[in-house]
Amino acid sequence: MSDLSEFEEMYLKRIFEAHFAEPGEIVRTTKLAELMEVSPASTTEMIQRLSVRDYVTYIPYKGCRLTSEGFKHASRIKRREELLKILLTDVIRFDGDIDSVACKIEHSIDENLEASIDRMLGYPERNKDGVMIPTVDRSMITSTTNILLPLSALPEETPSIIELINSSGVAIKTLENAGIKIGNSIIKKSNKFYCDGSEIAFSRELSFKIIVRVE
């Protein structure tokens, strides 16, 4: 469990974002203060505090850089934010301030919940703008049962049941006409899908919208 406060995590994430925008550059104290909407004096104090705990390297009168430990933690927070934005947009279809909500929730997610969201979303590699999402080591245990995941992430030879079709009425009707309905059994063999024993075909986009439960 992290020993950092939410505010400290926000500092690390902002340093990470500034580093991403200008790789190799020192993150200036004034720039970081602007991003955090606090005074340069407060920012300097926080940088020094994070430096003592080996999350950043403090360069007096200039700014800071993330240490390897700081980079690891900051990239994880950023990753959770990006996953939450996709969840809120594509699954929940939240029409409020997605950035603000994701920012609030990201600090409360642990590794298990992060892994579940990642799996549910089909292991996305890029955000909505096409930017790479910070990566982590994943281990997909195919024998795990009773988990929900998009059809796109279903391992080979793993029986499952269709639980949800997250799409429009027209798309759902098209799938139903093809024999793909909630409650039907579906399995992947040699990169082909079989629903109740019959081979079926649909777009890759739809495979992300069909949610199945591994048996």
Short mmCIF file of N, CA and C in Angstrom, two decimals, residues 1-133:
data_model
loop_
_atom_site.label_atom_id
_atom_site.label_comp_id
_atom_site.label_asym_id
_atom_site.label_seq_id
_atom_site.Cartn_x
_atom_site.Cartn_y
_atom_site.Cartn_z
N MET A 1 0.85 -1.20 0.00
CA MET A 1 0.00 0.00 0.00
C MET A 1 0.88 1.25 0.00
N SER A 2 0.49 2.28 -0.73
CA SER A 2 1.30 3.49 -0.85
C SER A 2 1.32 4.26 0.47
N ASP A 3 2.50 4.85 0.76
CA ASP A 3 2.61 5.70 1.94
C ASP A 3 2.44 7.17 1.57
N LEU A 4 2.01 7.43 0.35
CA LEU A 4 1.84 8.79 -0.15
C LEU A 4 0.41 9.26 0.02
N SER A 5 0.26 10.55 0.30
CA SER A 5 -1.08 11.13 0.35
C SER A 5 -1.56 11.37 -1.08
N GLU A 6 -2.85 11.64 -1.23
CA GLU A 6 -3.41 11.94 -2.55
C GLU A 6 -2.72 13.16 -3.17
N PHE A 7 -2.44 14.17 -2.36
CA PHE A 7 -1.80 15.38 -2.86
C PHE A 7 -0.37 15.09 -3.33
N GLU A 8 0.34 14.24 -2.59
CA GLU A 8 1.69 13.87 -2.99
C GLU A 8 1.67 13.06 -4.29
N GLU A 9 0.68 12.19 -4.42
CA GLU A 9 0.55 11.43 -5.66
C GLU A 9 0.27 12.35 -6.84
N MET A 10 -0.51 13.39 -6.61
CA MET A 10 -0.79 14.34 -7.68
C MET A 10 0.48 15.04 -8.13
N TYR A 11 1.35 15.36 -7.19
CA TYR A 11 2.64 15.97 -7.55
C TYR A 11 3.43 15.03 -8.45
N LEU A 12 3.51 13.77 -8.06
CA LEU A 12 4.27 12.81 -8.87
C LEU A 12 3.66 12.66 -10.26
N LYS A 13 2.34 12.64 -10.32
CA LYS A 13 1.70 12.50 -11.63
C LYS A 13 1.97 13.71 -12.51
N ARG A 14 1.92 14.91 -11.94
CA ARG A 14 2.18 16.12 -12.72
C ARG A 14 3.64 16.17 -13.19
N ILE A 15 4.56 15.71 -12.35
CA ILE A 15 5.97 15.64 -12.77
C ILE A 15 6.11 14.65 -13.92
N PHE A 16 5.42 13.53 -13.82
CA PHE A 16 5.43 12.52 -14.87
C PHE A 16 4.91 13.10 -16.19
N GLU A 17 3.80 13.83 -16.11
CA GLU A 17 3.21 14.42 -17.31
C GLU A 17 4.14 15.46 -17.94
N ALA A 18 4.78 16.27 -17.09
CA ALA A 18 5.73 17.27 -17.60
C ALA A 18 6.93 16.59 -18.25
N HIS A 19 7.39 15.50 -17.65
CA HIS A 19 8.50 14.74 -18.21
C HIS A 19 8.11 14.13 -19.56
N PHE A 20 6.87 13.64 -19.65
CA PHE A 20 6.38 13.03 -20.89
C PHE A 20 6.34 14.07 -22.01
N ALA A 21 5.97 15.29 -21.66
CA ALA A 21 5.89 16.36 -22.65
C ALA A 21 7.26 16.81 -23.12
N GLU A 22 8.24 16.79 -22.19
CA GLU A 22 9.61 17.20 -22.52
C GLU A 22 10.61 16.21 -21.91
N PRO A 23 10.76 15.04 -22.53
CA PRO A 23 11.66 14.00 -21.98
C PRO A 23 13.09 14.51 -21.80
N GLY A 24 13.69 14.15 -20.69
CA GLY A 24 15.07 14.51 -20.44
C GLY A 24 15.28 15.86 -19.80
N GLU A 25 14.25 16.68 -19.80
CA GLU A 25 14.36 18.02 -19.23
C GLU A 25 14.07 18.01 -17.72
N ILE A 26 14.70 18.89 -17.00
CA ILE A 26 14.35 19.10 -15.59
C ILE A 26 12.96 19.70 -15.53
N VAL A 27 12.14 19.20 -14.62
CA VAL A 27 10.81 19.79 -14.44
C VAL A 27 10.98 21.00 -13.54
N ARG A 28 10.80 22.18 -14.12
CA ARG A 28 11.03 23.43 -13.40
C ARG A 28 10.02 23.61 -12.26
N THR A 29 10.51 24.15 -11.17
CA THR A 29 9.66 24.38 -10.00
C THR A 29 8.49 25.30 -10.35
N THR A 30 8.76 26.34 -11.12
CA THR A 30 7.69 27.27 -11.49
C THR A 30 6.63 26.59 -12.35
N LYS A 31 7.09 25.71 -13.25
CA LYS A 31 6.15 24.98 -14.11
C LYS A 31 5.29 24.04 -13.28
N LEU A 32 5.92 23.34 -12.36
CA LEU A 32 5.20 22.41 -11.50
C LEU A 32 4.21 23.13 -10.60
N ALA A 33 4.60 24.28 -10.08
CA ALA A 33 3.70 25.08 -9.25
C ALA A 33 2.48 25.51 -10.05
N GLU A 34 2.71 25.85 -11.31
CA GLU A 34 1.60 26.25 -12.18
C GLU A 34 0.65 25.08 -12.42
N LEU A 35 1.22 23.91 -12.66
CA LEU A 35 0.39 22.72 -12.90
C LEU A 35 -0.41 22.33 -11.67
N MET A 36 0.18 22.53 -10.49
CA MET A 36 -0.48 22.18 -9.24
C MET A 36 -1.35 23.30 -8.68
N GLU A 37 -1.24 24.47 -9.29
CA GLU A 37 -2.00 25.66 -8.87
C GLU A 37 -1.69 26.02 -7.42
N VAL A 38 -0.39 26.02 -7.10
CA VAL A 38 0.07 26.43 -5.77
C VAL A 38 1.27 27.35 -5.97
N SER A 39 1.79 27.90 -4.88
CA SER A 39 2.92 28.82 -4.97
C SER A 39 4.22 28.06 -5.21
N PRO A 40 5.22 28.71 -5.82
CA PRO A 40 6.54 28.08 -6.01
C PRO A 40 7.17 27.66 -4.68
N ALA A 41 6.94 28.45 -3.62
CA ALA A 41 7.50 28.10 -2.31
C ALA A 41 6.92 26.78 -1.80
N SER A 42 5.62 26.61 -1.96
CA SER A 42 4.97 25.36 -1.52
C SER A 42 5.47 24.17 -2.35
N THR A 43 5.69 24.43 -3.64
CA THR A 43 6.18 23.38 -4.53
C THR A 43 7.59 22.95 -4.15
N THR A 44 8.44 23.93 -3.87
CA THR A 44 9.81 23.62 -3.44
C THR A 44 9.81 22.77 -2.17
N GLU A 45 8.95 23.12 -1.24
CA GLU A 45 8.85 22.35 0.01
C GLU A 45 8.43 20.91 -0.27
N MET A 46 7.47 20.74 -1.18
CA MET A 46 7.00 19.39 -1.49
C MET A 46 8.08 18.59 -2.23
N ILE A 47 8.78 19.24 -3.14
CA ILE A 47 9.86 18.56 -3.86
C ILE A 47 10.90 18.05 -2.88
N GLN A 48 11.26 18.89 -1.92
CA GLN A 48 12.26 18.49 -0.92
C GLN A 48 11.76 17.32 -0.09
N ARG A 49 10.48 17.35 0.25
CA ARG A 49 9.89 16.27 1.04
C ARG A 49 9.91 14.95 0.25
N LEU A 50 9.56 15.02 -1.04
CA LEU A 50 9.56 13.82 -1.88
C LEU A 50 10.98 13.34 -2.16
N SER A 51 11.93 14.27 -2.19
CA SER A 51 13.32 13.92 -2.41
C SER A 51 13.88 13.11 -1.23
N VAL A 52 13.53 13.51 -0.02
CA VAL A 52 13.97 12.79 1.17
C VAL A 52 13.50 11.34 1.14
N ARG A 53 12.34 11.12 0.53
CA ARG A 53 11.76 9.76 0.46
C ARG A 53 12.13 9.04 -0.85
N ASP A 54 13.05 9.66 -1.60
CA ASP A 54 13.61 9.05 -2.81
C ASP A 54 12.59 8.86 -3.93
N TYR A 55 11.61 9.76 -4.02
CA TYR A 55 10.68 9.75 -5.15
C TYR A 55 11.13 10.70 -6.25
N VAL A 56 11.87 11.74 -5.90
CA VAL A 56 12.40 12.68 -6.88
C VAL A 56 13.83 13.04 -6.53
N THR A 57 14.54 13.54 -7.54
CA THR A 57 15.86 14.12 -7.32
C THR A 57 15.70 15.63 -7.38
N TYR A 58 16.06 16.29 -6.31
CA TYR A 58 15.89 17.74 -6.21
C TYR A 58 17.13 18.45 -6.72
N ILE A 59 16.93 19.36 -7.68
CA ILE A 59 18.02 20.18 -8.18
C ILE A 59 17.76 21.61 -7.70
N PRO A 60 18.49 22.09 -6.68
CA PRO A 60 18.23 23.41 -6.07
C PRO A 60 18.18 24.53 -7.11
N TYR A 61 17.21 25.42 -6.92
CA TYR A 61 16.99 26.61 -7.76
C TYR A 61 16.57 26.28 -9.20
N LYS A 62 16.35 25.00 -9.47
CA LYS A 62 15.93 24.62 -10.82
C LYS A 62 14.63 23.81 -10.81
N GLY A 63 14.67 22.66 -10.19
CA GLY A 63 13.47 21.83 -10.19
C GLY A 63 13.78 20.42 -9.74
N CYS A 64 13.26 19.45 -10.48
CA CYS A 64 13.43 18.07 -10.06
C CYS A 64 13.27 17.10 -11.22
N ARG A 65 13.64 15.86 -10.95
CA ARG A 65 13.38 14.73 -11.84
C ARG A 65 12.88 13.57 -11.00
N LEU A 66 12.09 12.71 -11.60
CA LEU A 66 11.64 11.51 -10.89
C LEU A 66 12.79 10.52 -10.75
N THR A 67 12.87 9.87 -9.60
CA THR A 67 13.78 8.74 -9.44
C THR A 67 13.10 7.52 -10.07
N SER A 68 13.78 6.40 -10.10
CA SER A 68 13.17 5.18 -10.66
C SER A 68 11.93 4.79 -9.85
N GLU A 69 12.01 4.94 -8.52
CA GLU A 69 10.87 4.62 -7.67
C GLU A 69 9.73 5.62 -7.91
N GLY A 70 10.08 6.88 -8.06
CA GLY A 70 9.07 7.90 -8.32
C GLY A 70 8.41 7.70 -9.67
N PHE A 71 9.20 7.34 -10.66
CA PHE A 71 8.66 7.10 -12.00
C PHE A 71 7.70 5.91 -11.98
N LYS A 72 8.09 4.86 -11.27
CA LYS A 72 7.25 3.67 -11.18
C LYS A 72 5.89 4.02 -10.56
N HIS A 73 5.91 4.79 -9.48
CA HIS A 73 4.67 5.13 -8.80
C HIS A 73 3.83 6.11 -9.63
N ALA A 74 4.47 7.12 -10.20
CA ALA A 74 3.75 8.12 -10.98
C ALA A 74 3.11 7.51 -12.23
N SER A 75 3.83 6.62 -12.89
CA SER A 75 3.28 6.00 -14.11
C SER A 75 2.08 5.13 -13.78
N ARG A 76 2.08 4.54 -12.57
CA ARG A 76 0.95 3.71 -12.16
C ARG A 76 -0.29 4.57 -11.93
N ILE A 77 -0.11 5.72 -11.29
CA ILE A 77 -1.24 6.62 -11.08
C ILE A 77 -1.78 7.12 -12.42
N LYS A 78 -0.89 7.47 -13.33
CA LYS A 78 -1.32 7.94 -14.65
C LYS A 78 -2.04 6.83 -15.40
N ARG A 79 -1.55 5.62 -15.28
CA ARG A 79 -2.19 4.49 -15.94
C ARG A 79 -3.62 4.29 -15.44
N ARG A 80 -3.80 4.39 -14.12
CA ARG A 80 -5.13 4.20 -13.55
C ARG A 80 -6.09 5.29 -14.02
N GLU A 81 -5.57 6.50 -14.14
CA GLU A 81 -6.39 7.60 -14.65
C GLU A 81 -6.88 7.29 -16.07
N GLU A 82 -5.98 6.83 -16.92
CA GLU A 82 -6.34 6.55 -18.31
C GLU A 82 -7.33 5.40 -18.42
N LEU A 83 -7.15 4.36 -17.62
CA LEU A 83 -8.09 3.25 -17.62
C LEU A 83 -9.48 3.70 -17.16
N LEU A 84 -9.51 4.55 -16.14
CA LEU A 84 -10.79 5.06 -15.64
C LEU A 84 -11.51 5.90 -16.67
N LYS A 85 -10.77 6.69 -17.42
CA LYS A 85 -11.39 7.52 -18.46
C LYS A 85 -12.06 6.65 -19.52
N ILE A 86 -11.39 5.56 -19.89
CA ILE A 86 -11.98 4.64 -20.87
C ILE A 86 -13.21 3.96 -20.28
N LEU A 87 -13.11 3.54 -19.02
CA LEU A 87 -14.24 2.91 -18.34
C LEU A 87 -15.44 3.84 -18.28
N LEU A 88 -15.21 5.07 -17.87
CA LEU A 88 -16.29 6.05 -17.74
C LEU A 88 -16.91 6.39 -19.10
N THR A 89 -16.09 6.44 -20.13
CA THR A 89 -16.58 6.82 -21.46
C THR A 89 -17.27 5.67 -22.18
N ASP A 90 -16.59 4.52 -22.26
CA ASP A 90 -17.06 3.43 -23.11
C ASP A 90 -18.01 2.46 -22.44
N VAL A 91 -17.84 2.26 -21.14
CA VAL A 91 -18.65 1.26 -20.44
C VAL A 91 -19.80 1.92 -19.69
N ILE A 92 -19.47 2.86 -18.83
CA ILE A 92 -20.51 3.53 -18.03
C ILE A 92 -21.25 4.58 -18.84
N ARG A 93 -20.58 5.13 -19.85
CA ARG A 93 -21.13 6.20 -20.70
C ARG A 93 -21.49 7.43 -19.85
N PHE A 94 -20.60 7.76 -18.96
CA PHE A 94 -20.76 8.91 -18.08
C PHE A 94 -20.67 10.20 -18.90
N ASP A 95 -21.63 11.12 -18.69
CA ASP A 95 -21.65 12.35 -19.48
C ASP A 95 -21.24 13.58 -18.67
N GLY A 96 -20.63 13.36 -17.51
CA GLY A 96 -20.15 14.48 -16.69
C GLY A 96 -18.70 14.81 -16.98
N ASP A 97 -18.03 15.39 -16.00
CA ASP A 97 -16.63 15.78 -16.14
C ASP A 97 -15.75 14.55 -15.92
N ILE A 98 -15.43 13.86 -17.01
CA ILE A 98 -14.70 12.60 -16.93
C ILE A 98 -13.30 12.79 -16.34
N ASP A 99 -12.61 13.84 -16.75
CA ASP A 99 -11.25 14.08 -16.24
C ASP A 99 -11.25 14.25 -14.73
N SER A 100 -12.20 15.04 -14.23
CA SER A 100 -12.27 15.32 -12.81
C SER A 100 -12.61 14.07 -12.00
N VAL A 101 -13.58 13.30 -12.48
CA VAL A 101 -14.00 12.09 -11.77
C VAL A 101 -12.88 11.05 -11.76
N ALA A 102 -12.24 10.86 -12.90
CA ALA A 102 -11.14 9.89 -12.98
C ALA A 102 -10.01 10.28 -12.04
N CYS A 103 -9.73 11.58 -11.96
CA CYS A 103 -8.66 12.08 -11.10
C CYS A 103 -8.96 11.81 -9.63
N LYS A 104 -10.22 11.89 -9.25
CA LYS A 104 -10.60 11.64 -7.86
C LYS A 104 -10.52 10.16 -7.50
N ILE A 105 -10.92 9.31 -8.45
CA ILE A 105 -11.00 7.88 -8.16
C ILE A 105 -9.64 7.19 -8.22
N GLU A 106 -8.75 7.70 -9.07
CA GLU A 106 -7.48 7.02 -9.33
C GLU A 106 -6.67 6.73 -8.07
N HIS A 107 -6.82 7.56 -7.06
CA HIS A 107 -6.03 7.40 -5.83
C HIS A 107 -6.58 6.32 -4.90
N SER A 108 -7.78 5.84 -5.20
CA SER A 108 -8.42 4.84 -4.34
C SER A 108 -8.34 3.43 -4.91
N ILE A 109 -7.73 3.29 -6.08
CA ILE A 109 -7.66 1.99 -6.75
C ILE A 109 -6.41 1.23 -6.33
N ASP A 110 -6.59 -0.05 -5.99
CA ASP A 110 -5.42 -0.87 -5.69
C ASP A 110 -5.08 -1.73 -6.91
N GLU A 111 -4.05 -2.53 -6.81
CA GLU A 111 -3.58 -3.30 -7.96
C GLU A 111 -4.62 -4.31 -8.44
N ASN A 112 -5.36 -4.91 -7.51
CA ASN A 112 -6.36 -5.91 -7.91
C ASN A 112 -7.49 -5.28 -8.71
N LEU A 113 -7.97 -4.12 -8.25
CA LEU A 113 -9.04 -3.45 -8.98
C LEU A 113 -8.53 -2.93 -10.32
N GLU A 114 -7.32 -2.41 -10.33
CA GLU A 114 -6.72 -1.95 -11.58
C GLU A 114 -6.67 -3.09 -12.61
N ALA A 115 -6.24 -4.27 -12.15
CA ALA A 115 -6.14 -5.43 -13.05
C ALA A 115 -7.51 -5.85 -13.56
N SER A 116 -8.53 -5.75 -12.72
CA SER A 116 -9.89 -6.11 -13.13
C SER A 116 -10.42 -5.14 -14.18
N ILE A 117 -10.19 -3.84 -13.98
CA ILE A 117 -10.62 -2.84 -14.95
C ILE A 117 -9.89 -3.04 -16.27
N ASP A 118 -8.59 -3.28 -16.18
CA ASP A 118 -7.77 -3.52 -17.37
C ASP A 118 -8.32 -4.70 -18.17
N ARG A 119 -8.64 -5.78 -17.48
CA ARG A 119 -9.18 -6.97 -18.12
C ARG A 119 -10.55 -6.69 -18.74
N MET A 120 -11.40 -6.00 -17.98
CA MET A 120 -12.73 -5.66 -18.47
C MET A 120 -12.69 -4.85 -19.76
N LEU A 121 -11.70 -3.98 -19.86
CA LEU A 121 -11.59 -3.09 -21.03
C LEU A 121 -10.89 -3.76 -22.21
N GLY A 122 -10.41 -4.99 -22.00
CA GLY A 122 -9.75 -5.68 -23.09
C GLY A 122 -8.28 -5.35 -23.23
N TYR A 123 -7.64 -4.96 -22.10
CA TYR A 123 -6.22 -4.64 -22.07
C TYR A 123 -5.83 -3.54 -23.06
N PRO A 124 -6.43 -2.37 -22.93
CA PRO A 124 -6.10 -1.28 -23.88
C PRO A 124 -4.66 -0.83 -23.77
N GLU A 125 -4.07 -0.48 -24.91
CA GLU A 125 -2.69 -0.02 -24.93
C GLU A 125 -2.59 1.48 -25.15
N ARG A 126 -3.65 2.08 -25.69
CA ARG A 126 -3.65 3.52 -25.97
C ARG A 126 -4.92 4.17 -25.45
N ASN A 127 -4.84 5.46 -25.14
CA ASN A 127 -6.03 6.18 -24.70
C ASN A 127 -6.81 6.69 -25.89
N LYS A 128 -7.84 7.48 -25.64
CA LYS A 128 -8.72 7.95 -26.71
C LYS A 128 -8.00 8.84 -27.73
N ASP A 129 -6.90 9.44 -27.32
CA ASP A 129 -6.13 10.31 -28.21
C ASP A 129 -5.02 9.56 -28.93
N GLY A 130 -4.96 8.24 -28.73
CA GLY A 130 -3.94 7.44 -29.38
C GLY A 130 -2.61 7.42 -28.68
N VAL A 131 -2.54 8.00 -27.48
CA VAL A 131 -1.30 8.04 -26.71
C VAL A 131 -1.16 6.76 -25.90
N MET A 132 0.06 6.22 -25.85
CA MET A 132 0.30 4.98 -25.12
C MET A 132 -0.03 5.14 -23.64
N ILE A 133 -0.72 4.16 -23.10
CA ILE A 133 -1.01 4.11 -21.66
C ILE A 133 0.20 3.47 -20.98
#
